[in-house]
CSV table of C-alpha atoms and ligand atoms in Angstrom, one decimal:
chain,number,residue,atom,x,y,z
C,1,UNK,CA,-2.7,-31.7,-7.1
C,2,UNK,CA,-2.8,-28.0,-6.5
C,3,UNK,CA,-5.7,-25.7,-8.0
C,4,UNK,CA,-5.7,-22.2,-7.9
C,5,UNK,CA,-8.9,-20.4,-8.4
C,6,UNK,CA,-8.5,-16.8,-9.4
C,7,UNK,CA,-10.2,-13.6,-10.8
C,8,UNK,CA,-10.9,-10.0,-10.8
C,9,UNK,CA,-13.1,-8.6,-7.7
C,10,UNK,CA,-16.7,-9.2,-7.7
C,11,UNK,CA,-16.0,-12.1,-10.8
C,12,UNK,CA,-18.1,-14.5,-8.1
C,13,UNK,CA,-15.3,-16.5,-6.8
C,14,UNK,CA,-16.8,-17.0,-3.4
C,15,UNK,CA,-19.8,-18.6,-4.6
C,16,UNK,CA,-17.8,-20.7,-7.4
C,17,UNK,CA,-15.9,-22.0,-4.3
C,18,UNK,CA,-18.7,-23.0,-2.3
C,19,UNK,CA,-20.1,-25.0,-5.4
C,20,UNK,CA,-16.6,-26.5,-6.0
C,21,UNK,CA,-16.8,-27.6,-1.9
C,22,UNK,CA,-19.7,-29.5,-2.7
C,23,UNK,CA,-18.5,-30.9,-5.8
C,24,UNK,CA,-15.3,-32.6,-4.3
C,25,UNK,CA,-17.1,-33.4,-0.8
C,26,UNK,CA,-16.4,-37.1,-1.8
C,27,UNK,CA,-13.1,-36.6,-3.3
C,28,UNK,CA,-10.5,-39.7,-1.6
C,29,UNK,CA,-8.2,-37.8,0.2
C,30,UNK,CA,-9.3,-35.3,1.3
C,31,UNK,CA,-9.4,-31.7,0.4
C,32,UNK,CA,-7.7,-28.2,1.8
C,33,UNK,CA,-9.7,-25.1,0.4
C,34,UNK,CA,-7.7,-22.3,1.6
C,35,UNK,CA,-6.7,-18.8,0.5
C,36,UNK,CA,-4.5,-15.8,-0.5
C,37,UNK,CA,-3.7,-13.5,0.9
C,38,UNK,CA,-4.0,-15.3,3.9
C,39,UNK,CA,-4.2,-19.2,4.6
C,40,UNK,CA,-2.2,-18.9,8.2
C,41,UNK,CA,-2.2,-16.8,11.3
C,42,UNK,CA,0.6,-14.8,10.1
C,43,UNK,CA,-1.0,-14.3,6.4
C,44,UNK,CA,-4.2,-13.2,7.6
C,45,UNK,CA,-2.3,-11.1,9.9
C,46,UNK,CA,-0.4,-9.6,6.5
C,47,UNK,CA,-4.0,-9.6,5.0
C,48,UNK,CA,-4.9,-7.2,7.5
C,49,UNK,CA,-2.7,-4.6,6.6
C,50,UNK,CA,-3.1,-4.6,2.9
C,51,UNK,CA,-6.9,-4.8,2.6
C,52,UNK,CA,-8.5,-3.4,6.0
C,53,UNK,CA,-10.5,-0.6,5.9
C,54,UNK,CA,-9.2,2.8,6.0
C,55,UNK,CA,-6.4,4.7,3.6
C,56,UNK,CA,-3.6,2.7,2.8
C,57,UNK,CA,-0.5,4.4,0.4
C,58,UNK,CA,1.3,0.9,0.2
C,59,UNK,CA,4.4,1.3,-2.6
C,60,UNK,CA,4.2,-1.4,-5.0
C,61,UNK,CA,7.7,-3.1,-4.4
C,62,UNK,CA,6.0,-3.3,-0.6
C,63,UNK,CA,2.6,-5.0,-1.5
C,64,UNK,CA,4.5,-7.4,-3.6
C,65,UNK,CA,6.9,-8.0,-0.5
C,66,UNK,CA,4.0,-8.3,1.8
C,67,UNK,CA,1.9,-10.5,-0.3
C,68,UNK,CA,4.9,-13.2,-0.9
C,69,UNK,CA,5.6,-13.1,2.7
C,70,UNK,CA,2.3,-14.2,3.2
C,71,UNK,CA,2.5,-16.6,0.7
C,72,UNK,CA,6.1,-18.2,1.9
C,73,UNK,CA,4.7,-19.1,4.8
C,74,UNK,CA,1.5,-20.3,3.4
C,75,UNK,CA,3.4,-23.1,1.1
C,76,UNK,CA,5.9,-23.8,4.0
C,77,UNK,CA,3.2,-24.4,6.4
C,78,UNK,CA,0.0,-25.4,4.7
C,79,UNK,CA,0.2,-25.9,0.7
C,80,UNK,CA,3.6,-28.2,1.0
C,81,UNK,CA,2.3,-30.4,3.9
C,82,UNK,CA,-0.9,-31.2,2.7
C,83,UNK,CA,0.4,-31.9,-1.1
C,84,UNK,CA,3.2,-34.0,0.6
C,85,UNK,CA,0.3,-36.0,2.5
C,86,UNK,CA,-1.5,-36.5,-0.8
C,87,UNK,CA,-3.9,-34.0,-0.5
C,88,UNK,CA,-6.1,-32.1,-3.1
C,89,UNK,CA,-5.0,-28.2,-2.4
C,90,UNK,CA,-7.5,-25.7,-3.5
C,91,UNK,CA,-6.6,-21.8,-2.9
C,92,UNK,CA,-8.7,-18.7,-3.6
C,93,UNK,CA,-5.9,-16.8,-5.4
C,94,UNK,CA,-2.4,-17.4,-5.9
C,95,UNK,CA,0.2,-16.2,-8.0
C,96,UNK,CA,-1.5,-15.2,-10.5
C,97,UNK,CA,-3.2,-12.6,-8.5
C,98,UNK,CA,0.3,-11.0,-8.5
C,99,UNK,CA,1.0,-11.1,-11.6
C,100,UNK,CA,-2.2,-9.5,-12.4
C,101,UNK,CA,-3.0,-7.0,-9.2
C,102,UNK,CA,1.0,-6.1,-8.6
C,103,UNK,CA,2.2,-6.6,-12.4
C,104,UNK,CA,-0.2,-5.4,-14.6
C,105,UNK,CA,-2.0,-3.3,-12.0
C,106,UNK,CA,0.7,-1.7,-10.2
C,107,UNK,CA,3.2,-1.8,-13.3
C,108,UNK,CA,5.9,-4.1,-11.4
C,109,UNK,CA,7.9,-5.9,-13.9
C,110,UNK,CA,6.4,-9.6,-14.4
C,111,UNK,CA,9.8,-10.9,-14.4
C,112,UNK,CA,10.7,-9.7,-11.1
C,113,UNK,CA,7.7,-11.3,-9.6
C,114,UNK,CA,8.2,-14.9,-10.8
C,115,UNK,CA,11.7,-14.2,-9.3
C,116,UNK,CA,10.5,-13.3,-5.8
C,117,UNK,CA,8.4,-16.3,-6.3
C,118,UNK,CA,10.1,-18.7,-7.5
C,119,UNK,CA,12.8,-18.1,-4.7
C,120,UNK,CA,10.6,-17.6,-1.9
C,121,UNK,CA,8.0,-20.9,-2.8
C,122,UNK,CA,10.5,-22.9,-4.3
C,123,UNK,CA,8.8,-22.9,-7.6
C,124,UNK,CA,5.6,-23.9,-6.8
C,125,UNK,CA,2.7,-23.6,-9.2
C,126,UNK,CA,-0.4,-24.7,-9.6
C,127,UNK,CA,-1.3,-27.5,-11.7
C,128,UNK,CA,-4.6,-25.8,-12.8
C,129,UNK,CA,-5.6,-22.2,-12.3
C,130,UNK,CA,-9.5,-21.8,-13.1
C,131,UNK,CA,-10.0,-18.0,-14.3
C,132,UNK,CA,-13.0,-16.7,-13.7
C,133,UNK,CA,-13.2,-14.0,-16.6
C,134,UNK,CA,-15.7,-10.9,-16.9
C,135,UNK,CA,-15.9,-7.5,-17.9
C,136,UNK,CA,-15.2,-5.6,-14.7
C,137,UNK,CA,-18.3,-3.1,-15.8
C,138,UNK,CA,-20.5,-5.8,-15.6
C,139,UNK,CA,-18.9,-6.8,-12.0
C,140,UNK,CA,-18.9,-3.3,-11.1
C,141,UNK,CA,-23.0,-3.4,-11.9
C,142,UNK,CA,-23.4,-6.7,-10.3
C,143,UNK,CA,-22.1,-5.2,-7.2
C,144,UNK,CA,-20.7,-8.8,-6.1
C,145,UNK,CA,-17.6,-7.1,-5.1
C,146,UNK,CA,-19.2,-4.6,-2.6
C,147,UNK,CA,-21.4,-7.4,-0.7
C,148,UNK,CA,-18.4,-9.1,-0.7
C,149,UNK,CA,-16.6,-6.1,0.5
C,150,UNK,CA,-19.7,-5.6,3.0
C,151,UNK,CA,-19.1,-8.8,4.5
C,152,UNK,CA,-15.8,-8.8,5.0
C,153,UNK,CA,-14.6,-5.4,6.1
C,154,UNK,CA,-12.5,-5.1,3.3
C,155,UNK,CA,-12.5,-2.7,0.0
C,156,UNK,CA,-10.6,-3.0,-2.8
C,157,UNK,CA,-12.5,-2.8,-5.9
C,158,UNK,CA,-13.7,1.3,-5.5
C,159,UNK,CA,-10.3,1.8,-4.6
C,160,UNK,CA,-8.2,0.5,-7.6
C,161,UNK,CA,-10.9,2.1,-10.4
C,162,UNK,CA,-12.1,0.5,-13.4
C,163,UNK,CA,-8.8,0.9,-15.8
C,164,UNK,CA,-7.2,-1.0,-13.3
C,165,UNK,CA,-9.6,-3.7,-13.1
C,166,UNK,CA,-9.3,-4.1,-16.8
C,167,UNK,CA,-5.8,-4.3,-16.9
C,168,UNK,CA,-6.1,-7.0,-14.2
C,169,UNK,CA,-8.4,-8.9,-16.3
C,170,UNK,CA,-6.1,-8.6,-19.8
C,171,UNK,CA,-2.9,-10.2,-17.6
C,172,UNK,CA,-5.4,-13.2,-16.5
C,173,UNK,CA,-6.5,-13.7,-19.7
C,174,UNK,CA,-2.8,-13.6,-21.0
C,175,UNK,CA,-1.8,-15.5,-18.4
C,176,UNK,CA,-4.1,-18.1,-19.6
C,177,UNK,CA,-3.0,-17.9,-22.9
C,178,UNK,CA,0.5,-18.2,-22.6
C,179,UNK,CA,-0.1,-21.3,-20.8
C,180,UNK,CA,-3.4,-23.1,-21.8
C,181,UNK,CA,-2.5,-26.6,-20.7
C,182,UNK,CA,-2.5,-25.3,-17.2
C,183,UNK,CA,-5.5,-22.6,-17.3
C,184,UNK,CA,-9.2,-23.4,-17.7
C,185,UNK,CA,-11.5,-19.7,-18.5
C,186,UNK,CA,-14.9,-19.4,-17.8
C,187,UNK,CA,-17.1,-16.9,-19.1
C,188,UNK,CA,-18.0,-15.4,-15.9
C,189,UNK,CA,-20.7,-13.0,-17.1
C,190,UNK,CA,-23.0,-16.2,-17.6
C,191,UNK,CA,-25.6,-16.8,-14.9
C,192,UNK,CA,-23.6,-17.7,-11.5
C,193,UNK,CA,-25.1,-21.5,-11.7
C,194,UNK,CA,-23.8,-21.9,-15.2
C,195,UNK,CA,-20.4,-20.4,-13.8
C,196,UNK,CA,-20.7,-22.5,-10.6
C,197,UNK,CA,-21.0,-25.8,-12.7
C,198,UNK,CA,-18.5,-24.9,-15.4
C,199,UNK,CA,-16.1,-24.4,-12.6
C,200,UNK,CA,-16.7,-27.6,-10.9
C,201,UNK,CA,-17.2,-29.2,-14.4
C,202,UNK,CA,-13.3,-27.9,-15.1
C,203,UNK,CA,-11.3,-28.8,-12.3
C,204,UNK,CA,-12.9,-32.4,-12.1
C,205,UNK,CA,-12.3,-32.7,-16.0
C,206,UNK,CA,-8.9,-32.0,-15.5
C,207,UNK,CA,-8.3,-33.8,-12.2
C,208,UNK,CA,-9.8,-37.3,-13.8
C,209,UNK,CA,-7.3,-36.0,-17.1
C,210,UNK,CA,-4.4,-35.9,-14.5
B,1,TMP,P1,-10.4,-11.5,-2.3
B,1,TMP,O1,-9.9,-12.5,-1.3
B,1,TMP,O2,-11.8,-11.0,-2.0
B,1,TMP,O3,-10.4,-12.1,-3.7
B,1,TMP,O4,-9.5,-10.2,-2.3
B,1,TMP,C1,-8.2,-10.2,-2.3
B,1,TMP,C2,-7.6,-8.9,-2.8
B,1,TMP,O5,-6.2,-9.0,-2.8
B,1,TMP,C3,-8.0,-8.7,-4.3
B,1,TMP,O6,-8.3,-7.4,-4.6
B,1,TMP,C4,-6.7,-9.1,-5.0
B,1,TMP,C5,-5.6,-8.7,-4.0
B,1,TMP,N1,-4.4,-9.5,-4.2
B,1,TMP,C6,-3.3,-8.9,-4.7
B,1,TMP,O7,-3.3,-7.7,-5.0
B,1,TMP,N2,-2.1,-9.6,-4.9
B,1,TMP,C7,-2.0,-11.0,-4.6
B,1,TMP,O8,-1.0,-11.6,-4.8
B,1,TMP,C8,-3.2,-11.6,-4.0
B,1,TMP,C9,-3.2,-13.1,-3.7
B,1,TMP,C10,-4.4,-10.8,-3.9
């Protein structure tokens, strides 16, 4: 089983995931929480250049490029092997992150980007993607994105601006409509434990469904 966990920045992800770790501590067979872009040496390496500090002028066509290298390698190496060995995969974005950041976002045609990824993971998709779903004012107010950015070294959210944040949120919520069987949204403008457990509350619904 393969779970994808995604959102726009500052939606509360990181605290969603930690819940979700505690959640599925007991779960038989283990567990891989990993996540995009990233997940191996040479992904975090890719990670690097798209989100470190400092200006970047990255065409669109490129980003895409650089963040389905990053993912290649992550399903070759990590995603694959542990599904293969039975494992439950769990990944802090996916490619539904480039649908919505490099598609709707950056205006690359959605039908281009399943290509690239269809090609370059051999079709692999996530049985469930969890969307965490709020207005990006309100995350913009929370300020979850900058600790988050804080933390990590990394800004994104200031960067792309609020229209493009919204746009980001209408292609994860059509994503999630075009395919409801294989999307769970949460409201994630309730209080973050109500999130947290709604989160954890969906993907173990669906995994004792599967
Ligand atoms: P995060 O790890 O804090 O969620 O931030 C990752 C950033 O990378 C976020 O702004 C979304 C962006 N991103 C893309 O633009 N395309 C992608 O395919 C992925 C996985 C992430």
């Amino acid at each position: 089983m393969f779970v994808a966990l995604e959102g726009g920045d500052g939606s509360g992800k990181t605290g969603a995931l930690a819940h979700l770790g505690q959640a599925l501590r007991d779960w038989p067979g283990g567990v891989l929480f990993t996540r995009e872009p990233g997940g191996t040496e040479e992904g975090l390496a890719i990670r690097s250049l798209l989100l470190g500090r400092g200006e970047h002028d990255w065409d669109p066509w490129a980003e895409l490029l650089l963040v389905a290298a990053a993912r290649a390698q992550h399903v070759a190496r990590v995603i694959r092997p542990a599904l293969a060995a039975g494992g439950l995969v769990v990944s802090d974005r996916y490619v539904g992150s480039t649908l919505a950041y490099q598609g709707a976002g950056r205006g690359l045609d959605a039908a281009a980007i399943r290509m690239v990824h269809n090609h370059s993971t051999g079709d692999l998709w996530p049985d469930l993607t969890v969307v965490l779903d709020v207005d990006p004012e309100l995350a913009l107010a929370r300020g979850m994105a900058r600790l988050a950015a804080e933390a990590s070294g990394e800004d994104r959210f200031e960067s792309l601006g609020l229209e493009f944040q919204r746009r980001v949120r209408q292609s994860f919520l059509a994503q999630a409509a075009a395919a409801p069987q294989r999307h769970a949204v949460i409201d994630a403008s309730c209080p973050i434990e109500l999130v947290q457990a709604q989160v954890a509350a969906a993907v173990l619904g669906f995994l004792g469904r599967a």
